[in-house]
Each structure stands twice: as C-alpha cells, then as structure tokens.
XYZ file of C-alpha atoms in Angstrom:
454
model
C -16.087 12.088 -19.458
C -13.817 12.184 -16.410
C -10.130 12.969 -16.732
C -7.473 10.292 -16.203
C -3.706 10.521 -15.873
C -0.917 8.089 -15.062
C 1.991 9.696 -13.192
C 5.262 7.939 -13.938
C 8.949 8.825 -14.179
C 12.270 7.880 -15.743
C 13.427 6.361 -12.459
C 12.443 6.078 -8.811
C 12.934 9.008 -6.427
C 12.033 11.511 -9.146
C 9.460 13.112 -6.849
C 6.331 11.672 -8.430
C 4.718 10.909 -5.064
C 4.925 14.542 -3.966
C 3.655 15.688 -7.376
C 0.822 13.146 -7.161
C -0.105 14.409 -3.693
C -0.078 17.988 -4.886
C -2.250 17.196 -7.902
C -4.773 15.246 -5.803
C -5.031 18.022 -3.234
C -5.051 20.825 -5.820
C -7.903 19.246 -7.778
C -9.737 18.534 -4.529
C -9.398 22.235 -3.670
C -11.248 22.947 -6.921
C -14.181 20.957 -5.505
C -13.491 18.055 -7.864
C -13.947 14.433 -6.824
C -10.541 12.795 -7.102
C -10.004 9.034 -7.389
C -6.452 7.938 -6.583
C -4.603 4.691 -7.277
C -1.122 3.314 -6.663
C 0.624 0.657 -8.715
C 2.213 -2.164 -6.811
C 2.308 -3.481 -3.237
C 2.498 -0.197 -1.377
C 0.736 0.889 1.818
C 2.484 4.156 2.625
C 1.889 6.176 -0.553
C -1.830 5.264 -0.543
C -2.175 6.660 2.996
C -0.842 9.982 1.730
C -2.864 9.884 -1.509
C -6.073 9.092 0.357
C -5.559 12.052 2.674
C -4.690 14.359 -0.214
C -7.648 13.337 -2.384
C -10.191 12.975 0.393
C -11.076 9.500 -0.901
C -9.723 6.001 -0.388
C -6.752 5.025 -2.542
C -6.648 1.633 -4.265
C -3.679 -0.512 -5.333
C -3.310 -1.991 -8.814
C -0.855 -4.892 -8.990
C -0.034 -7.240 -11.873
C 1.555 -9.772 -9.503
C -1.574 -10.799 -7.637
C -4.382 -9.401 -9.793
C -5.610 -10.519 -13.196
C -5.959 -7.931 -15.958
C -9.741 -8.123 -15.605
C -9.511 -7.499 -11.848
C -7.323 -4.457 -12.442
C -9.716 -3.047 -15.043
C -12.797 -3.712 -12.919
C -11.305 -2.197 -9.761
C -10.116 0.876 -11.650
C -13.447 1.444 -13.377
C -15.508 0.771 -10.267
C -13.572 3.263 -8.157
C -13.122 5.946 -10.827
C -16.510 5.888 -12.548
C -18.049 8.667 -10.439
C -14.891 10.799 -10.169
C -14.046 14.024 -11.973
C -10.408 13.006 -12.307
C -8.529 9.760 -11.680
C -4.821 9.829 -10.829
C -2.644 6.710 -10.817
C 0.785 7.018 -9.272
C 3.267 4.545 -10.727
C 6.152 2.859 -8.950
C 9.785 3.160 -10.035
C 10.285 4.127 -13.697
C 7.867 3.936 -16.613
C 9.414 0.765 -18.054
C 10.677 -0.805 -14.829
C 9.224 -4.154 -13.780
C 10.116 -7.658 -12.709
C 10.415 -9.023 -16.253
C 13.089 -7.830 -18.688
C 10.600 -8.519 -21.479
C 7.992 -6.244 -19.914
C 4.375 -7.047 -19.222
C 4.255 -5.837 -15.619
C 5.665 -2.303 -15.819
C 3.914 1.040 -15.451
C 3.819 1.307 -19.230
C 1.854 -1.946 -19.373
C -0.604 -0.704 -16.748
C -1.138 2.536 -18.655
C -1.731 0.569 -21.866
C -4.086 -1.890 -20.163
C -6.242 0.955 -18.843
C -5.632 3.124 -21.936
C -4.605 6.096 -19.806
C -2.322 8.963 -20.897
C 1.029 9.167 -19.122
C 2.585 12.256 -17.594
C 6.294 11.808 -16.946
C 7.739 13.462 -13.856
C 11.351 14.198 -14.761
C 13.987 14.864 -12.110
C 15.723 17.866 -13.699
C 18.673 17.870 -11.317
C 21.881 18.331 -13.341
C 20.264 18.087 -16.777
C 19.375 20.633 -19.498
C 19.488 19.750 -23.219
C 19.894 16.079 -22.292
C 16.227 15.955 -21.323
C 15.333 15.824 -25.040
C 17.005 12.501 -25.953
C 15.726 11.076 -22.677
C 12.131 11.849 -23.618
C 12.653 10.830 -27.251
C 13.928 7.467 -26.079
C 10.973 6.937 -23.808
C 8.601 7.719 -26.667
C 10.387 5.441 -29.131
C 10.815 2.513 -26.741
C 7.098 1.673 -26.867
C 5.022 3.722 -29.282
C 1.784 2.303 -27.842
C 2.358 4.249 -24.630
C 0.696 7.646 -24.820
C 3.143 10.061 -23.162
C 0.941 13.095 -23.211
C 2.870 15.507 -20.977
C 5.891 16.106 -18.818
C 6.268 17.759 -15.438
C 9.783 18.987 -14.756
C 10.659 18.520 -11.095
C 13.443 19.903 -8.879
C 14.088 22.746 -11.318
C 16.906 25.022 -10.114
C 15.480 28.331 -11.315
C 14.037 30.383 -14.161
C 17.074 30.010 -16.449
C 17.221 26.260 -15.883
C 13.506 25.960 -16.611
C 13.851 27.949 -19.845
C 16.659 25.731 -21.163
C 14.715 22.566 -20.373
C 11.530 23.767 -22.055
C 13.399 25.002 -25.144
C 15.075 21.611 -25.599
C 11.841 19.697 -25.141
C 9.875 21.923 -27.519
C 12.618 21.853 -30.169
C 13.141 18.072 -30.280
C 9.838 16.528 -29.128
C 6.103 16.985 -29.386
C 5.501 16.392 -25.667
C 3.970 19.425 -23.956
C 5.502 20.647 -20.705
C 2.558 20.897 -18.302
C 4.529 21.966 -15.268
C 7.901 23.011 -13.898
C 8.249 22.553 -10.147
C 11.084 24.407 -8.435
C 13.399 22.740 -5.986
C 12.147 23.450 -2.452
C 12.576 22.119 1.073
C 8.794 22.305 1.461
C 8.483 19.431 -1.033
C 10.453 16.865 0.987
C 8.732 14.146 3.041
C 10.692 12.444 5.799
C 11.756 8.933 4.831
C 12.060 5.761 6.850
C 13.243 2.238 6.163
C 10.209 1.235 4.071
C 9.996 4.522 2.188
C 8.032 7.628 3.037
C 6.857 8.237 6.571
C 3.188 7.207 6.789
C 0.688 10.050 6.815
C -1.139 8.442 9.744
C 1.930 9.016 11.952
C 2.509 12.650 11.101
C 0.545 15.343 12.887
C 1.781 17.780 10.249
C 0.707 15.682 7.246
C -2.274 17.849 6.282
C -0.258 21.056 6.552
C 2.404 19.486 4.322
C -0.208 18.381 1.773
C -1.814 21.828 1.741
C 1.564 23.459 1.136
C 2.400 21.065 -1.704
C -1.025 21.674 -3.260
C -0.398 25.425 -3.362
C 2.995 24.953 -5.031
C 1.626 22.487 -7.594
C -1.366 24.703 -8.374
C 1.014 27.586 -8.998
C 3.628 25.720 -11.046
C 1.591 23.088 -12.926
C -1.083 23.671 -15.585
C -4.062 22.029 -13.896
C -6.500 23.121 -16.593
C -4.388 21.391 -19.246
C -4.126 18.196 -17.230
C -7.879 18.125 -16.677
C -8.320 17.741 -20.450
C -6.453 14.412 -20.509
C -8.945 11.574 -20.793
C -9.036 7.807 -20.731
C -9.555 6.958 -24.394
C -11.404 3.746 -23.602
C -15.177 3.863 -23.848
C -16.740 3.396 -20.412
C -18.257 0.030 -19.563
C -20.410 -0.474 -16.517
C -18.395 -2.473 -13.989
C -20.051 -5.438 -12.290
C -22.235 -4.597 -9.319
C -20.881 -5.907 -6.051
C -23.381 -7.967 -4.131
C -23.558 -7.495 -0.381
C -24.541 -10.235 2.018
C -25.720 -9.820 5.588
C -24.117 -11.266 8.699
C -24.155 -10.484 12.401
C -20.361 -10.578 12.605
C -18.150 -7.806 13.921
C -14.394 -7.654 13.301
C -12.246 -5.319 15.388
C -9.479 -3.671 13.326
C -6.423 -1.966 14.847
C -6.029 1.389 13.112
C -3.892 4.160 14.570
C -0.371 5.599 14.434
C 1.166 2.156 14.985
C -1.014 0.125 12.608
C -2.344 1.495 9.341
C -1.279 -0.829 6.521
C -4.517 -2.143 5.034
C -5.641 -2.599 1.452
C -8.813 -0.586 1.036
C -10.382 -3.203 -1.244
C -9.819 -5.825 1.486
C -11.750 -3.649 3.928
C -14.405 -3.153 1.237
C -14.546 -6.945 0.782
C -15.305 -7.429 4.489
C -18.126 -4.935 4.252
C -19.506 -6.586 1.088
C -19.668 -9.780 3.159
C -21.871 -7.945 5.628
C -19.210 -7.673 8.312
C -19.296 -4.723 10.684
C -15.764 -3.303 11.022
C -15.028 -1.569 14.322
C -11.728 0.302 14.517
C -9.798 0.696 17.753
C -6.632 2.512 18.823
C -3.935 0.280 20.320
C -2.304 3.317 21.906
C -5.407 4.412 23.824
C -8.003 1.636 24.124
C -7.965 -0.347 27.383
C -9.828 -3.324 25.912
C -11.017 -4.664 22.585
C -14.416 -3.571 21.350
C -17.098 -6.266 21.394
C -16.208 -8.446 18.402
C -16.300 -11.892 16.823
C -12.880 -11.588 15.158
C -9.721 -9.477 15.305
C -7.540 -8.102 12.495
C -4.213 -6.388 13.255
C -2.500 -5.216 10.078
C 0.964 -3.949 9.392
C 2.554 -0.673 10.363
C 5.465 0.657 12.364
C 4.865 -0.510 15.956
C 8.589 0.007 16.615
C 7.971 3.773 16.442
C 5.355 3.581 19.228
C 6.951 0.994 21.506
C 6.825 2.900 24.783
C 3.148 3.775 24.408
C 2.170 0.311 23.195
C 4.047 -1.382 26.024
C 2.679 1.004 28.642
C -0.898 0.128 27.666
C -0.797 -3.017 29.782
C -4.568 -3.257 30.075
C -4.995 -3.697 26.327
C -2.028 -6.080 26.034
C -3.588 -8.311 28.701
C -7.055 -8.052 27.179
C -5.887 -9.017 23.680
C -3.863 -11.928 25.054
C -6.810 -13.181 27.089
C -9.227 -12.921 24.160
C -6.901 -14.815 21.823
C -6.235 -17.498 24.460
C -10.003 -17.861 24.862
C -10.322 -18.588 21.146
C -11.038 -15.230 19.459
C -10.384 -15.768 15.708
C -7.509 -13.440 14.887
C -5.476 -12.573 11.833
C -2.298 -10.461 12.067
C 0.187 -9.251 9.459
C 3.796 -8.132 9.919
C 3.506 -5.288 12.434
C 0.586 -7.140 13.971
C 2.710 -10.281 14.286
C 5.439 -8.245 15.972
C 2.903 -6.743 18.385
C 1.651 -10.200 19.380
C 5.172 -11.525 20.110
C 6.691 -11.440 23.607
C 8.755 -8.305 23.067
C 10.181 -6.002 20.421
C 13.810 -4.925 20.617
C 14.694 -1.743 18.725
C 17.876 0.320 18.975
C 19.067 -1.698 21.965
C 15.878 -1.299 24.011
C 13.281 -4.021 24.565
C 9.599 -3.447 25.230
C 7.070 -6.024 26.344
C 4.255 -6.771 23.886
C 1.152 -9.011 23.985
C 3.115 -12.264 24.340
C 0.636 -14.678 22.774
C 3.245 -15.679 20.150
C 6.154 -17.536 21.715
C 8.943 -15.594 20.009
C 10.832 -12.313 20.351
C 11.016 -9.616 17.662
C 14.340 -8.001 16.800
C 14.491 -4.888 14.598
C 17.403 -4.863 12.145
C 19.156 -2.121 10.182
C 18.710 -3.921 6.865
C 15.649 -5.496 5.261
C 15.017 -9.125 6.148
C 12.192 -9.659 3.690
C 11.334 -7.202 0.971
C 9.355 -7.907 -2.181
C 6.950 -10.380 -3.673
C 6.414 -13.805 -2.117
C 4.796 -17.114 -3.029
C 3.280 -19.319 -0.378
C 1.760 -22.786 -0.290
C -0.665 -23.607 2.544
C 0.420 -26.390 4.870
C -1.839 -29.091 6.266
C -1.994 -27.019 9.449
C -3.800 -24.082 7.807
C -7.066 -23.584 9.733
C -9.090 -21.820 7.014
C -11.034 -23.546 4.243
C -10.749 -23.079 0.463
C -7.244 -21.599 0.633
C -5.568 -21.216 -2.780
C -2.875 -23.836 -3.549
C -0.431 -21.025 -4.369
C -0.683 -17.555 -2.856
C 0.923 -14.521 -4.486
C 1.560 -11.753 -1.989
C 4.356 -9.562 -0.606
C 6.440 -8.808 2.480
C 8.332 -5.747 3.717
C 9.991 -6.088 7.089
C 13.137 -4.969 8.838
C 12.556 -7.366 11.714
C 12.982 -11.030 12.462
C 11.828 -13.446 15.134
C 14.223 -15.059 17.582
C 13.814 -17.609 20.373
C 10.894 -19.187 18.525
C 9.213 -22.050 20.349
C 10.405 -25.181 18.492
C 6.861 -26.578 18.678
C 5.483 -23.649 16.656
C 3.010 -24.627 13.927
C 2.919 -22.809 10.593
C 0.169 -22.182 8.044
C 2.440 -21.720 5.029
C 5.480 -23.097 3.280
C 7.521 -20.300 1.697
C 8.158 -20.949 -2.004
C 9.591 -17.501 -2.620
C 10.516 -14.930 -0.009
C 11.577 -15.060 3.630
C 8.577 -15.257 5.944
C 9.475 -16.225 9.482
C 12.517 -18.429 8.834
C 12.981 -18.692 5.040
C 10.937 -21.899 5.053
C 7.716 -21.121 6.894
C 5.299 -18.287 7.533
C 1.984 -17.924 9.304
C 2.393 -18.756 12.990
C -0.575 -20.673 14.408
C -1.685 -20.684 18.016
C -5.203 -20.928 19.442
C -7.359 -19.443 16.615
C -4.639 -17.000 15.594
C -2.868 -16.840 12.233
C 0.007 -14.327 12.272
C 2.247 -13.833 9.254
C 4.976 -11.594 7.906
C 3.251 -11.803 4.517
C 0.676 -9.210 3.497
C -2.234 -10.959 1.791
C -4.530 -9.399 -0.799
C -8.111 -10.592 -1.281
C -7.894 -11.022 -5.048
C -7.660 -13.750 -7.678
C -8.121 -17.194 -6.210
C -6.973 -16.062 -2.756
C -10.077 -14.415 -1.322
C -8.694 -14.517 2.194
C -11.341 -12.170 3.584
C -14.052 -14.719 2.739
C -11.944 -17.525 4.216
C -11.388 -15.592 7.446
C -15.070 -14.639 7.748
C -16.110 -18.268 7.251
C -13.578 -19.290 9.899
C -15.081 -16.760 12.324
C -18.570 -18.110 11.570
C -17.449 -21.667 12.263
C -15.958 -20.737 15.606
C -18.975 -18.661 16.558
C -21.318 -21.570 15.809
C -19.070 -23.936 17.753
C -19.232 -21.610 20.772
C -23.010 -21.709 20.529
C-alpha cells in the first residue's frame, strides 16, 4: 500500500508549500515515485511541486469538480506511486462556506487521508497545545496524524514546543524545521514566483530537500497510509485524430491544468509546445492554445520578437482556431503597459492591457455562455476562476463576447471571452471537468473549421 499525506496548516503563509516541496524532493531522492496534488485553483504551486516530485501535479477543487471526479482523479494519478502528497490551501478548516463542506478538512475526509499540520511556530511555545487540541476537537472525523513545526527559532524553542505537544496531545511531532533564509521563495502579486521563471528553482528545491530530510522524520511519514481500500479507477479511453494544437509554454506562459493537457491527449490531439520568447513562427498546427502566466515580466523579449507577433496575428486573422486565457489574452491585445512603460503585443484583440497594483479579478467565477459563443455543447453555467492584476482599456465598442459574468469580473464586470475571427480569449481560467468539458468543445470546433477549409 502506498503512503498518503495531506499537508495543511492553521492558517495561510505557514510555510506548507516549502515543506511540501522539500518532502516531494526528499522522497524523490530516495528513488520513490511521488504523486503530488494541490487543493484549489492554483497554477504556481503545482509548477513547483511538479519540479520537486519529478511528476505532473494535479489540482483538486470542490468548486468545479464533483466528489466522484476528485476521487477518480486522485486514485488514477496516485495508484502507481510510492507516496502521494496533497498540499492544502489556506488553513485546515478554511473554505468558502462557514458551514464547511469545501475546506481542506473535507478533502482529507473525502479521500480518507491522514493530515499533517504545518504549524508556524513564530512567537509561540506552550500555546501550541491548545491550538492543536482545538483543531482535533473541531472535527473528530479528521485524522490529524502528525505535526511539523516550522520556523522554529532554535533548540530551546523546539524543546518547549515538543514538550507542550507531548504533554497535552497525542499528536506526534514528525519534524521541526528551523527558521532559515534558504527556505524563502520570492513572492509576486499572485503568490509564489513560478518555478518556470526561475533559473535557480532546482537549486532551491535541492537545498530545501536537504533541510527537510535532516529535520523531518521521513521514515515515520512514509508509514502514513490512505485508510480507504483501493478501487480500480475507470480506464480512460483514447481516440485518434490528426489534429495538432500548438501550446505556448515558456517563462511567460506556464499556467495550465495538467488534466486539461491530458484530456487533449486522450482525444488523440498532438500537443506541440513552442517558446514565445524564441520561436519566430508557430509550429504547424490546426489550433492554438495560449494559457496564463506572467507576460508582464517578459515584455521586452516578447515585444522584440516581432516575427512571432506578426505570424500569430496573421494565423489568427486567417482563421486559426485559438483559445487564450488571461496572460494569453493580454499577449494578444495591442499593447501591455506595466510600470509606466508600454510594449507592443500581437494586436489581434482591439484593446490595450494595463497592469495595476491591486487585483482586478481574483477568485471563483460563474459564467453563462452568450448566443455569440462559437463552440457547441457549452454548459449553461460554468464554474471557473480568475486571477489578474490587469484590465483592458480602449476596447473596441463593437467587441463580441462569449460569456455573461454571473460572478466575478471578467473583462468589464459584465462580459468575458472576447471573440474575433476564430479566437476566444478570456480572463477566466477554464477547467475541463463536470459538465464543462471545454477541451472536447474546442477540439470539435477545430475539427469543424478544418473540414470547412477542406
């Protein structure tokens, strides 16, 4: 039986991401196959977790996935692993509903996985005991099977914490991680800096792995198991097509759900990745997908690659079926202005992008497709999310939109999904789950256009 643990905390910014990275990399260094997961709508942590574990990281999200989808995805991706690690978001009992049902605790209970609490020990000693006792008593169905003390000041501090925990609780301390500059990842407006941007990311991960291996009881953690008896997950069927979709994937664009990419491949689509910073033209393709990212951090290089900007614009104007999300939408606008400087972009969307110091749209969204939506079999209500510190200005008043915003911001608080030629560009990040299998819809759209072209 493989090991399974759910890393959570009392509150956000407790350091659980760094601990999760260290555990993934430390177990990988032991030649174990590590499966990693992240709760919620997060792209950045999964980039780090995938690099640390050596395997793709998958998101588990109550908002847009059914319980059965969560269970199936978890089992399918963890069944051949030696250890599965789920990193929670925020605190153990934090969620959208005050009555619960969508918190980390609920995810751990749904998957029947033991929880390890990462406790920020800054400024606390004996008080850690009532904190842990409260977390145990709040929901006795949650199996808190261990605690990792983080940001510990020193040996004396560690001793006081462990004595209090052992005296008042039955939760074993499986690690005590000392405060260290080597355990800090640079942050940016959406959270941690993406691993795909950092040339030093692997060196950082390796350093964290050494610290975690030294200060956390890996052998003890490897004995924690999912108590649920294994059930064979459904076998994914794969169809065959002759379609190729070009996907932008580089330091500017890297926000993709791995199960969406898997869904394309299960539909028989050949995914060809290209680098917007280096490529001079698109690879031969039937469709184009530009996901989210931080194009504002690569503006000079993106703008200087005029050959690719012109080639993408020409292909879209000639009818290439294209889907773009957030950073991709920004890239396809006329220009991006950031910190007082403007840089020319593709220009196929008649609007200008302005970066702001505060979030414009951040969180879950609900969309309803408009009559203009070009894809077939679109769900009547779409549950998704948005995270952007930019907005569009000088939008062509004749702009057509694919969605009405029921919850969230989108382009203008009322609409999202700009339509032009065969392009759909949105601030919303879709997920191919539930009734909204957008990957299938997009592939069928590409097929239709390919047949029409003869």
